[in-house]
């Protein structure tokens, strides 16, 4: 199983994402933002970082990178696509998922081990978890406050598309404690915290994040 | 040469923490006039000659597609003399 990891100028977490794919038993394939090809991968991860220096808006310029055109087409066709942190922002800017990520309500950059609850374990990226399982993975962002209009929020709640929610105090002002959402089909997931940093107890708060990467391998076997 | 100005502001219903931080800094400096502050972005786009209607229409499209995110922001386009 080949999982592509896209590197934009300013991406930080591509290596950790590729490592997480390997830990889960998949083959990580490096994809470059300026190449309009997916190299035959079965799924793609848009990793975290500060692509294009977060100029204009986070993810706004990356969204028009050459790699995005085949990627958007493939994801619309059902290919699993996970956007983590900056990747989540790219997904929102590309309107592959509704809403937008805005400046943390308290204005501070946040870096902490965060407890989240997996509320929908029927997506391509969460099926390794049990429903309502609580996990701890790092959260590190400046613009992680999820915002959308009331109608969209009602739709996301009603359709079970809030796949993960922050547990405890709201860390960044996200509406309804949203940590991650999916598209209608469940193959595209945007997630603000970082599962790829929690796959080995030596280098992270634990191994709770590995499930996202084993999930997509299982989803592709099905 | 003319300048087309695009102003981008967060929609009124979207919380603007940066504007709030500015609003709370003003009284610390003795400025007590503000009841609220909203912070936005201004783009100054230079074109040759007087902007044509077609150019302005294109700027509108670019503002919607790239300069703003219509999910959270509104924009206005005007020509500055």
PDB file of C-alpha atoms in Angstrom:
ATOM      1  CA  UNK A   1       0.000   0.000   0.000  1.00  0.00           C
ATOM      2  CA  UNK A   2       1.508   3.282  -1.118  1.00  0.00           C
ATOM      3  CA  UNK A   3       0.704   6.419   0.826  1.00  0.00           C
ATOM      4  CA  UNK A   4       1.825   9.722  -0.643  1.00  0.00           C
ATOM      5  CA  UNK A   5       3.077  12.511   1.630  1.00  0.00           C
ATOM      6  CA  UNK A   6       3.101  15.945   0.004  1.00  0.00           C
ATOM      7  CA  UNK A   7       5.902  18.418   0.677  1.00  0.00           C
ATOM      8  CA  UNK A   8       5.207  22.107   0.045  1.00  0.00           C
ATOM      9  CA  UNK A   9       7.810  24.823   0.614  1.00  0.00           C
ATOM     10  CA  UNK A  10       7.572  25.336   4.385  1.00  0.00           C
ATOM     11  CA  UNK A  11       6.137  21.910   5.236  1.00  0.00           C
ATOM     12  CA  UNK A  12       7.566  20.590   8.525  1.00  0.00           C
ATOM     13  CA  UNK A  13       5.963  17.287   9.338  1.00  0.00           C
ATOM     14  CA  UNK A  14       6.363  15.355   6.096  1.00  0.00           C
ATOM     15  CA  UNK A  15       9.135  13.151   7.498  1.00  0.00           C
ATOM     16  CA  UNK A  16       7.180  12.307  10.636  1.00  0.00           C
ATOM     17  CA  UNK A  17       4.114  11.526   8.519  1.00  0.00           C
ATOM     18  CA  UNK A  18       6.169   9.234   6.262  1.00  0.00           C
ATOM     19  CA  UNK A  19       7.644   7.534   9.342  1.00  0.00           C
ATOM     20  CA  UNK A  20       4.159   7.006  10.758  1.00  0.00           C
ATOM     21  CA  UNK A  21       3.091   5.372   7.480  1.00  0.00           C
ATOM     22  CA  UNK A  22       6.074   2.997   7.706  1.00  0.00           C
ATOM     23  CA  UNK A  23       5.348   2.207  11.375  1.00  0.00           C
ATOM     24  CA  UNK A  24       1.806   1.281  10.368  1.00  0.00           C
ATOM     25  CA  UNK A  25       3.134  -1.115   7.710  1.00  0.00           C
ATOM     26  CA  UNK A  26       2.622   1.010   4.590  1.00  0.00           C
ATOM     27  CA  UNK A  27       5.018   2.344   1.987  1.00  0.00           C
ATOM     28  CA  UNK A  28       5.522   6.113   2.153  1.00  0.00           C
ATOM     29  CA  UNK A  29       5.963   7.918  -1.176  1.00  0.00           C
ATOM     30  CA  UNK A  30       7.269  11.488  -1.258  1.00  0.00           C
ATOM     31  CA  UNK A  31       5.164  13.807  -3.421  1.00  0.00           C
ATOM     32  CA  UNK A  32       6.386  17.257  -4.431  1.00  0.00           C
ATOM     33  CA  UNK A  33       4.039  20.251  -4.540  1.00  0.00           C
ATOM     34  CA  UNK A  34       5.299  21.356  -7.955  1.00  0.00           C
ATOM     35  CA  UNK A  35       4.713  17.992  -9.689  1.00  0.00           C
ATOM     36  CA  UNK A  36       1.205  17.426 -10.966  1.00  0.00           C
ATOM     37  CA  UNK A  37       1.392  13.659 -10.403  1.00  0.00           C
ATOM     38  CA  UNK A  38       0.461  11.247  -7.642  1.00  0.00           C
ATOM     39  CA  UNK A  39       2.953   8.480  -8.578  1.00  0.00           C
ATOM     40  CA  UNK A  40       0.315   5.766  -8.325  1.00  0.00           C
ATOM     41  CA  UNK A  41      -0.311   6.136  -4.587  1.00  0.00           C
ATOM     42  CA  UNK A  42      -3.410   4.675  -2.928  1.00  0.00           C
ATOM     43  CA  UNK A  43      -3.894   7.477  -0.407  1.00  0.00           C
ATOM     44  CA  UNK A  44      -2.363  10.867   0.403  1.00  0.00           C
ATOM     45  CA  UNK A  45      -1.425  12.822   3.521  1.00  0.00           C
ATOM     46  CA  UNK A  46      -1.084  16.617   3.534  1.00  0.00           C
ATOM     47  CA  UNK A  47       1.223  17.125   6.525  1.00  0.00           C
ATOM     48  CA  UNK A  48       1.615  20.020   8.945  1.00  0.00           C
ATOM     49  CA  UNK A  49       3.896  23.011   8.767  1.00  0.00           C
ATOM     50  CA  UNK A  50       3.806  26.533   7.404  1.00  0.00           C
ATOM     51  CA  UNK A  51       3.466  26.044   3.662  1.00  0.00           C
ATOM     52  CA  UNK A  52       4.336  29.209   1.728  1.00  0.00           C
ATOM     53  CA  UNK A  53       5.072  30.824   5.090  1.00  0.00           C
ATOM     54  CA  UNK A  54       1.328  30.957   5.839  1.00  0.00           C
ATOM     55  CA  UNK A  55       1.310  34.002   3.536  1.00  0.00           C
ATOM     56  CA  UNK A  56      -2.117  35.400   2.610  1.00  0.00           C
ATOM     57  CA  UNK A  57      -3.973  32.795   4.678  1.00  0.00           C
ATOM     58  CA  UNK A  58      -2.766  29.413   5.951  1.00  0.00           C
ATOM     59  CA  UNK A  59      -3.034  26.954   3.071  1.00  0.00           C
ATOM     60  CA  UNK A  60      -4.363  29.540   0.601  1.00  0.00           C
ATOM     61  CA  UNK A  61      -1.409  29.439  -1.788  1.00  0.00           C
ATOM     62  CA  UNK A  62      -0.626  25.706  -1.396  1.00  0.00           C
ATOM     63  CA  UNK A  63      -4.185  24.988  -2.421  1.00  0.00           C
ATOM     64  CA  UNK A  64      -3.281  26.102  -5.969  1.00  0.00           C
ATOM     65  CA  UNK A  65      -0.042  24.063  -6.202  1.00  0.00           C
ATOM     66  CA  UNK A  66       0.252  21.803  -9.285  1.00  0.00           C
ATOM     67  CA  UNK A  67      -0.033  18.626  -7.161  1.00  0.00           C
ATOM     68  CA  UNK A  68      -3.437  19.729  -5.903  1.00  0.00           C
ATOM     69  CA  UNK A  69      -5.198  19.331  -9.222  1.00  0.00           C
ATOM     70  CA  UNK A  70      -4.793  15.534  -9.587  1.00  0.00           C
ATOM     71  CA  UNK A  71      -5.099  15.214  -5.801  1.00  0.00           C
ATOM     72  CA  UNK A  72      -8.474  16.977  -5.642  1.00  0.00           C
ATOM     73  CA  UNK A  73      -9.751  14.885  -8.573  1.00  0.00           C
ATOM     74  CA  UNK A  74      -8.599  11.626  -6.928  1.00  0.00           C
ATOM     75  CA  UNK A  75     -10.043  12.560  -3.530  1.00  0.00           C
ATOM     76  CA  UNK A  76     -13.384  13.517  -5.113  1.00  0.00           C
ATOM     77  CA  UNK A  77     -13.294  10.034  -6.652  1.00  0.00           C
ATOM     78  CA  UNK A  78     -12.929   8.409  -3.221  1.00  0.00           C
ATOM     79  CA  UNK A  79      -9.183   8.180  -2.607  1.00  0.00           C
ATOM     80  CA  UNK A  80      -8.400   8.537   1.118  1.00  0.00           C
ATOM     81  CA  UNK A  81      -6.916  11.963   1.909  1.00  0.00           C
ATOM     82  CA  UNK A  82      -5.837  13.154   5.356  1.00  0.00           C
ATOM     83  CA  UNK A  83      -4.929  16.783   6.071  1.00  0.00           C
ATOM     84  CA  UNK A  84      -3.144  17.328   9.361  1.00  0.00           C
ATOM     85  CA  UNK A  85      -2.897  20.859  10.838  1.00  0.00           C
ATOM     86  CA  UNK A  86      -1.623  22.938   7.869  1.00  0.00           C
ATOM     87  CA  UNK A  87      -2.972  20.107   5.701  1.00  0.00           C
ATOM     88  CA  UNK A  88      -6.401  20.630   7.308  1.00  0.00           C
ATOM     89  CA  UNK A  89      -6.105  24.313   6.387  1.00  0.00           C
ATOM     90  CA  UNK A  90      -5.257  23.362   2.782  1.00  0.00           C
ATOM     91  CA  UNK A  91      -8.331  21.080   2.640  1.00  0.00           C
ATOM     92  CA  UNK A  92     -10.521  23.925   3.899  1.00  0.00           C
ATOM     93  CA  UNK A  93      -9.038  26.410   1.421  1.00  0.00           C
ATOM     94  CA  UNK A  94      -9.643  23.881  -1.369  1.00  0.00           C
ATOM     95  CA  UNK A  95     -13.264  23.556  -0.125  1.00  0.00           C
ATOM     96  CA  UNK A  96     -12.866  19.763   0.069  1.00  0.00           C
ATOM     97  CA  UNK A  97     -14.341  20.089   3.548  1.00  0.00           C
ATOM     98  CA  UNK A  98     -16.561  22.917   4.812  1.00  0.00           C
ATOM     99  CA  UNK A  99     -15.567  25.750   7.144  1.00  0.00           C
ATOM    100  CA  UNK A 100     -12.260  27.481   7.828  1.00  0.00           C
ATOM    101  CA  UNK A 101      -9.441  27.501  10.377  1.00  0.00           C
ATOM    102  CA  UNK A 102      -8.858  30.874  12.042  1.00  0.00           C
ATOM    103  CA  UNK A 103      -6.462  32.402  14.555  1.00  0.00           C
ATOM    104  CA  UNK A 104      -6.570  30.760  17.989  1.00  0.00           C
ATOM    105  CA  UNK A 105      -9.021  32.691  20.129  1.00  0.00           C
ATOM    106  CA  UNK A 106      -6.330  33.461  22.734  1.00  0.00           C
ATOM    107  CA  UNK A 107      -3.855  34.507  19.982  1.00  0.00           C
ATOM    108  CA  UNK A 108      -1.065  32.309  21.347  1.00  0.00           C
ATOM    109  CA  UNK A 109       0.688  29.551  19.466  1.00  0.00           C
ATOM    110  CA  UNK A 110      -0.240  26.354  21.207  1.00  0.00           C
ATOM    111  CA  UNK A 111       1.938  23.296  21.772  1.00  0.00           C
ATOM    112  CA  UNK A 112       0.596  20.656  24.106  1.00  0.00           C
ATOM    113  CA  UNK A 113      -0.362  17.010  24.455  1.00  0.00           C
ATOM    114  CA  UNK A 114      -4.106  17.087  23.854  1.00  0.00           C
ATOM    115  CA  UNK A 115      -6.811  14.602  24.714  1.00  0.00           C
ATOM    116  CA  UNK A 116      -9.326  14.089  21.910  1.00  0.00           C
ATOM    117  CA  UNK A 117     -12.310  11.780  21.521  1.00  0.00           C
ATOM    118  CA  UNK A 118     -12.800   9.803  18.292  1.00  0.00           C
ATOM    119  CA  UNK A 119     -16.531  10.239  17.685  1.00  0.00           C
ATOM    120  CA  UNK A 120     -16.771   8.707  14.237  1.00  0.00           C
ATOM    121  CA  UNK A 121     -14.769   5.539  13.642  1.00  0.00           C
ATOM    122  CA  UNK A 122     -16.331   4.827  10.262  1.00  0.00           C
ATOM    123  CA  UNK A 123     -13.972   6.945   8.163  1.00  0.00           C
ATOM    124  CA  UNK A 124     -10.984   5.762   6.136  1.00  0.00           C
ATOM    125  CA  UNK A 125      -8.686   7.312   8.750  1.00  0.00           C
ATOM    126  CA  UNK A 126     -10.382   6.389  12.058  1.00  0.00           C
ATOM    127  CA  UNK A 127     -11.603   2.796  11.686  1.00  0.00           C
ATOM    128  CA  UNK A 128      -8.818   1.417  13.933  1.00  0.00           C
ATOM    129  CA  UNK A 129     -10.324   3.215  16.920  1.00  0.00           C
ATOM    130  CA  UNK A 130     -13.411   2.324  18.919  1.00  0.00           C
ATOM    131  CA  UNK A 131     -16.231   4.840  18.963  1.00  0.00           C
ATOM    132  CA  UNK A 132     -15.706   7.494  21.654  1.00  0.00           C
ATOM    133  CA  UNK A 133     -12.181   6.256  22.345  1.00  0.00           C
ATOM    134  CA  UNK A 134     -10.123   8.961  24.037  1.00  0.00           C
ATOM    135  CA  UNK A 135      -6.551   9.387  22.839  1.00  0.00           C
ATOM    136  CA  UNK A 136      -3.696  11.816  23.530  1.00  0.00           C
ATOM    137  CA  UNK A 137      -1.733  13.328  20.633  1.00  0.00           C
ATOM    138  CA  UNK A 138       0.193  16.603  20.241  1.00  0.00           C
ATOM    139  CA  UNK A 139      -1.647  19.791  19.273  1.00  0.00           C
ATOM    140  CA  UNK A 140       0.523  22.622  17.936  1.00  0.00           C
ATOM    141  CA  UNK A 141      -0.907  25.488  15.960  1.00  0.00           C
ATOM    142  CA  UNK A 142      -1.496  29.209  15.745  1.00  0.00           C
ATOM    143  CA  UNK A 143      -4.560  29.072  13.528  1.00  0.00           C
ATOM    144  CA  UNK A 144      -6.516  26.053  14.702  1.00  0.00           C
ATOM    145  CA  UNK A 145      -9.859  27.546  15.631  1.00  0.00           C
ATOM    146  CA  UNK A 146     -12.454  25.822  13.454  1.00  0.00           C
ATOM    147  CA  UNK A 147     -15.215  28.170  12.294  1.00  0.00           C
ATOM    148  CA  UNK A 148     -18.273  27.676  10.105  1.00  0.00           C
ATOM    149  CA  UNK A 149     -21.816  29.024   9.907  1.00  0.00           C
ATOM    150  CA  UNK A 150     -24.639  27.616  12.051  1.00  0.00           C
ATOM    151  CA  UNK A 151     -26.166  25.688   9.177  1.00  0.00           C
ATOM    152  CA  UNK A 152     -22.871  23.921   8.371  1.00  0.00           C
ATOM    153  CA  UNK A 153     -22.333  23.132  12.046  1.00  0.00           C
ATOM    154  CA  UNK A 154     -25.777  21.588  12.282  1.00  0.00           C
ATOM    155  CA  UNK A 155     -25.073  19.495   9.166  1.00  0.00           C
ATOM    156  CA  UNK A 156     -21.700  18.278  10.497  1.00  0.00           C
ATOM    157  CA  UNK A 157     -23.279  17.344  13.835  1.00  0.00           C
ATOM    158  CA  UNK A 158     -26.313  15.698  12.226  1.00  0.00           C
ATOM    159  CA  UNK A 159     -24.283  13.621   9.770  1.00  0.00           C
ATOM    160  CA  UNK A 160     -21.695  12.495  12.333  1.00  0.00           C
ATOM    161  CA  UNK A 161     -18.945  14.249  10.410  1.00  0.00           C
ATOM    162  CA  UNK A 162     -17.226  15.635  13.499  1.00  0.00           C
ATOM    163  CA  UNK A 163     -14.795  12.755  13.685  1.00  0.00           C
ATOM    164  CA  UNK A 164     -12.809  14.019  16.683  1.00  0.00           C
ATOM    165  CA  UNK A 165     -13.493  16.518  19.437  1.00  0.00           C
ATOM    166  CA  UNK A 166     -11.238  18.102  22.057  1.00  0.00           C
ATOM    167  CA  UNK A 167     -11.836  16.758  25.558  1.00  0.00           C
ATOM    168  CA  UNK A 168     -11.812  19.242  28.442  1.00  0.00           C
ATOM    169  CA  UNK A 169     -11.205  22.933  28.030  1.00  0.00           C
ATOM    170  CA  UNK A 170     -11.441  24.335  24.504  1.00  0.00           C
ATOM    171  CA  UNK A 171      -7.776  24.784  23.461  1.00  0.00           C
ATOM    172  CA  UNK A 172      -8.258  27.272  20.606  1.00  0.00           C
ATOM    173  CA  UNK A 173     -11.862  28.434  20.353  1.00  0.00           C
ATOM    174  CA  UNK A 174     -13.003  25.855  17.785  1.00  0.00           C
ATOM    175  CA  UNK A 175     -16.776  25.707  17.418  1.00  0.00           C
ATOM    176  CA  UNK A 176     -18.275  22.758  19.325  1.00  0.00           C
ATOM    177  CA  UNK A 177     -14.742  21.638  20.328  1.00  0.00           C
ATOM    178  CA  UNK A 178     -14.072  20.426  16.776  1.00  0.00           C
ATOM    179  CA  UNK A 179     -10.646  18.792  16.362  1.00  0.00           C
ATOM    180  CA  UNK A 180     -11.378  17.046  13.071  1.00  0.00           C
ATOM    181  CA  UNK A 181     -14.092  16.628  10.451  1.00  0.00           C
ATOM    182  CA  UNK A 182     -14.669  14.502   7.358  1.00  0.00           C
ATOM    183  CA  UNK A 183     -16.369  14.929   4.009  1.00  0.00           C
ATOM    184  CA  UNK A 184     -19.712  13.257   3.423  1.00  0.00           C
ATOM    185  CA  UNK A 185     -18.156  10.061   2.087  1.00  0.00           C
ATOM    186  CA  UNK A 186     -15.623   9.763   4.922  1.00  0.00           C
ATOM    187  CA  UNK A 187     -12.547   9.387   2.709  1.00  0.00           C
ATOM    188  CA  UNK A 188     -11.337  12.957   3.292  1.00  0.00           C
ATOM    189  CA  UNK A 189     -10.454  13.912   6.871  1.00  0.00           C
ATOM    190  CA  UNK A 190      -9.078  17.184   8.248  1.00  0.00           C
ATOM    191  CA  UNK A 191      -7.496  17.021  11.692  1.00  0.00           C
ATOM    192  CA  UNK A 192      -5.864  19.822  13.676  1.00  0.00           C
ATOM    193  CA  UNK A 193      -3.809  17.756  16.201  1.00  0.00           C
ATOM    194  CA  UNK A 194      -0.896  15.576  15.059  1.00  0.00           C
ATOM    195  CA  UNK A 195      -1.231  11.772  15.167  1.00  0.00           C
ATOM    196  CA  UNK A 196       2.090  11.373  13.319  1.00  0.00           C
ATOM    197  CA  UNK A 197       3.937  12.691  16.396  1.00  0.00           C
ATOM    198  CA  UNK A 198       2.424  10.021  18.648  1.00  0.00           C
ATOM    199  CA  UNK A 199       3.473   6.706  17.127  1.00  0.00           C
ATOM    200  CA  UNK A 200       6.478   5.846  19.279  1.00  0.00           C
ATOM    201  CA  UNK A 201       6.745   6.352  23.048  1.00  0.00           C
ATOM    202  CA  UNK A 202      10.383   7.387  22.628  1.00  0.00           C
ATOM    203  CA  UNK A 203       9.550  10.448  20.534  1.00  0.00           C
ATOM    204  CA  UNK A 204       5.984  11.344  21.507  1.00  0.00           C
ATOM    205  CA  UNK A 205       3.431  11.221  24.298  1.00  0.00           C
ATOM    206  CA  UNK A 206       2.544   7.634  23.366  1.00  0.00           C
ATOM    207  CA  UNK A 207       1.399   5.576  20.411  1.00  0.00           C
ATOM    208  CA  UNK A 208      -2.233   6.740  20.259  1.00  0.00           C
ATOM    209  CA  UNK A 209      -1.766   8.379  16.866  1.00  0.00           C
ATOM    210  CA  UNK A 210      -0.771   5.244  14.992  1.00  0.00           C
ATOM    211  CA  UNK A 211      -4.418   4.258  14.519  1.00  0.00           C
ATOM    212  CA  UNK A 212      -4.952   6.923  11.847  1.00  0.00           C
ATOM    213  CA  UNK A 213      -2.302   5.283   9.686  1.00  0.00           C
ATOM    214  CA  UNK A 214      -3.318   1.674  10.299  1.00  0.00           C
ATOM    215  CA  UNK A 215      -6.924   2.719   9.581  1.00  0.00           C
ATOM    216  CA  UNK A 216      -6.208   3.815   6.045  1.00  0.00           C
ATOM    217  CA  UNK A 217      -4.324   0.583   5.306  1.00  0.00           C
ATOM    218  CA  UNK A 218      -7.358  -1.382   6.510  1.00  0.00           C
ATOM    219  CA  UNK A 219      -9.715   0.844   4.529  1.00  0.00           C
ATOM    220  CA  UNK A 220      -7.808   0.115   1.343  1.00  0.00           C
ATOM    221  CA  UNK A 221      -7.838  -3.651   1.883  1.00  0.00           C
ATOM    222  CA  UNK A 222     -11.644  -3.620   2.231  1.00  0.00           C
TER     223      UNK A 222
ATOM    224  CA  UNK B   1      -0.813  53.609 -14.009  1.00  0.00           C
ATOM    225  CA  UNK B   2      -3.657  53.070 -11.584  1.00  0.00           C
ATOM    226  CA  UNK B   3      -4.136  51.210  -8.348  1.00  0.00           C
ATOM    227  CA  UNK B   4      -6.971  48.814  -7.718  1.00  0.00           C
ATOM    228  CA  UNK B   5      -7.559  48.361  -4.011  1.00  0.00           C
ATOM    229  CA  UNK B   6      -9.079  45.204  -2.584  1.00  0.00           C
ATOM    230  CA  UNK B   7     -10.074  45.375   1.080  1.00  0.00           C
ATOM    231  CA  UNK B   8     -10.669  42.055   2.805  1.00  0.00           C
ATOM    232  CA  UNK B   9     -12.421  41.901   6.172  1.00  0.00           C
ATOM    233  CA  UNK B  10     -13.534  39.003   8.349  1.00  0.00           C
ATOM    234  CA  UNK B  11     -17.305  38.632   8.214  1.00  0.00           C
ATOM    235  CA  UNK B  12     -19.002  40.399  11.144  1.00  0.00           C
ATOM    236  CA  UNK B  13     -20.068  37.093  12.727  1.00  0.00           C
ATOM    237  CA  UNK B  14     -16.503  35.687  12.705  1.00  0.00           C
ATOM    238  CA  UNK B  15     -14.558  36.367  15.874  1.00  0.00           C
ATOM    239  CA  UNK B  16     -11.527  38.601  15.239  1.00  0.00           C
ATOM    240  CA  UNK B  17      -9.039  37.934  18.060  1.00  0.00           C
ATOM    241  CA  UNK B  18      -6.415  40.237  16.509  1.00  0.00           C
ATOM    242  CA  UNK B  19      -8.866  43.154  16.393  1.00  0.00           C
ATOM    243  CA  UNK B  20      -9.857  42.382  19.982  1.00  0.00           C
ATOM    244  CA  UNK B  21      -6.198  42.446  21.090  1.00  0.00           C
ATOM    245  CA  UNK B  22      -5.739  45.844  19.418  1.00  0.00           C
ATOM    246  CA  UNK B  23      -8.951  47.110  21.016  1.00  0.00           C
ATOM    247  CA  UNK B  24      -7.713  46.128  24.449  1.00  0.00           C
ATOM    248  CA  UNK B  25      -4.266  47.695  23.852  1.00  0.00           C
ATOM    249  CA  UNK B  26      -5.671  51.122  22.932  1.00  0.00           C
ATOM    250  CA  UNK B  27      -6.959  52.071  26.419  1.00  0.00           C
ATOM    251  CA  UNK B  28      -3.621  51.034  27.923  1.00  0.00           C
ATOM    252  CA  UNK B  29      -2.093  53.873  25.857  1.00  0.00           C
ATOM    253  CA  UNK B  30      -4.757  56.318  27.001  1.00  0.00           C
ATOM    254  CA  UNK B  31      -6.898  56.078  23.853  1.00  0.00           C
ATOM    255  CA  UNK B  32     -10.462  55.626  25.020  1.00  0.00           C
ATOM    256  CA  UNK B  33     -12.371  56.347  21.802  1.00  0.00           C
ATOM    257  CA  UNK B  34     -12.826  52.779  20.520  1.00  0.00           C
ATOM    258  CA  UNK B  35     -15.808  50.593  21.286  1.00  0.00           C
ATOM    259  CA  UNK B  36     -14.592  47.911  18.854  1.00  0.00           C
ATOM    260  CA  UNK B  37     -11.713  47.243  16.426  1.00  0.00           C
ATOM    261  CA  UNK B  38     -11.762  44.875  13.449  1.00  0.00           C
ATOM    262  CA  UNK B  39      -8.555  44.104  11.571  1.00  0.00           C
ATOM    263  CA  UNK B  40      -8.422  43.297   7.859  1.00  0.00           C
ATOM    264  CA  UNK B  41      -6.150  43.141   4.820  1.00  0.00           C
ATOM    265  CA  UNK B  42      -5.641  45.636   2.009  1.00  0.00           C
ATOM    266  CA  UNK B  43      -4.224  44.685  -1.410  1.00  0.00           C
ATOM    267  CA  UNK B  44      -2.929  47.387  -3.750  1.00  0.00           C
ATOM    268  CA  UNK B  45      -2.842  46.077  -7.313  1.00  0.00           C
ATOM    269  CA  UNK B  46      -1.066  48.183  -9.923  1.00  0.00           C
ATOM    270  CA  UNK B  47      -2.237  48.105 -13.554  1.00  0.00           C
ATOM    271  CA  UNK B  48      -1.158  49.994 -16.667  1.00  0.00           C
ATOM    272  CA  UNK B  49      -3.460  52.868 -17.600  1.00  0.00           C
ATOM    273  CA  UNK B  50      -7.014  53.259 -16.415  1.00  0.00           C
ATOM    274  CA  UNK B  51      -8.509  49.927 -15.282  1.00  0.00           C
ATOM    275  CA  UNK B  52     -11.041  48.577 -17.753  1.00  0.00           C
ATOM    276  CA  UNK B  53     -14.361  47.060 -16.767  1.00  0.00           C
ATOM    277  CA  UNK B  54     -12.995  43.676 -17.861  1.00  0.00           C
ATOM    278  CA  UNK B  55      -9.957  44.056 -15.603  1.00  0.00           C
ATOM    279  CA  UNK B  56     -12.124  45.019 -12.650  1.00  0.00           C
ATOM    280  CA  UNK B  57     -14.328  42.011 -13.280  1.00  0.00           C
ATOM    281  CA  UNK B  58     -11.215  39.824 -13.274  1.00  0.00           C
ATOM    282  CA  UNK B  59     -10.050  41.359 -10.014  1.00  0.00           C
ATOM    283  CA  UNK B  60     -13.448  40.502  -8.518  1.00  0.00           C
ATOM    284  CA  UNK B  61     -12.943  36.861  -9.533  1.00  0.00           C
ATOM    285  CA  UNK B  62      -9.379  36.826  -8.173  1.00  0.00           C
ATOM    286  CA  UNK B  63     -10.553  38.402  -4.924  1.00  0.00           C
ATOM    287  CA  UNK B  64     -13.177  35.712  -4.511  1.00  0.00           C
ATOM    288  CA  UNK B  65     -10.860  32.851  -5.502  1.00  0.00           C
ATOM    289  CA  UNK B  66      -7.541  33.801  -3.897  1.00  0.00           C
ATOM    290  CA  UNK B  67      -7.395  37.125  -2.035  1.00  0.00           C
ATOM    291  CA  UNK B  68     -10.283  36.265   0.277  1.00  0.00           C
ATOM    292  CA  UNK B  69     -11.802  33.110   1.694  1.00  0.00           C
ATOM    293  CA  UNK B  70     -15.548  33.609   1.166  1.00  0.00           C
ATOM    294  CA  UNK B  71     -16.277  31.193   4.007  1.00  0.00           C
ATOM    295  CA  UNK B  72     -15.035  33.707   6.577  1.00  0.00           C
ATOM    296  CA  UNK B  73     -14.288  36.956   4.726  1.00  0.00           C
ATOM    297  CA  UNK B  74     -15.969  39.716   2.675  1.00  0.00           C
ATOM    298  CA  UNK B  75     -14.150  41.945   0.202  1.00  0.00           C
ATOM    299  CA  UNK B  76     -14.615  45.209  -1.682  1.00  0.00           C
ATOM    300  CA  UNK B  77     -12.899  46.329  -4.907  1.00  0.00           C
ATOM    301  CA  UNK B  78     -12.314  49.978  -5.810  1.00  0.00           C
ATOM    302  CA  UNK B  79     -10.006  52.069  -7.970  1.00  0.00           C
ATOM    303  CA  UNK B  80      -7.788  54.539  -6.161  1.00  0.00           C
ATOM    304  CA  UNK B  81      -7.048  57.811  -7.986  1.00  0.00           C
TER     305      UNK B  81
END
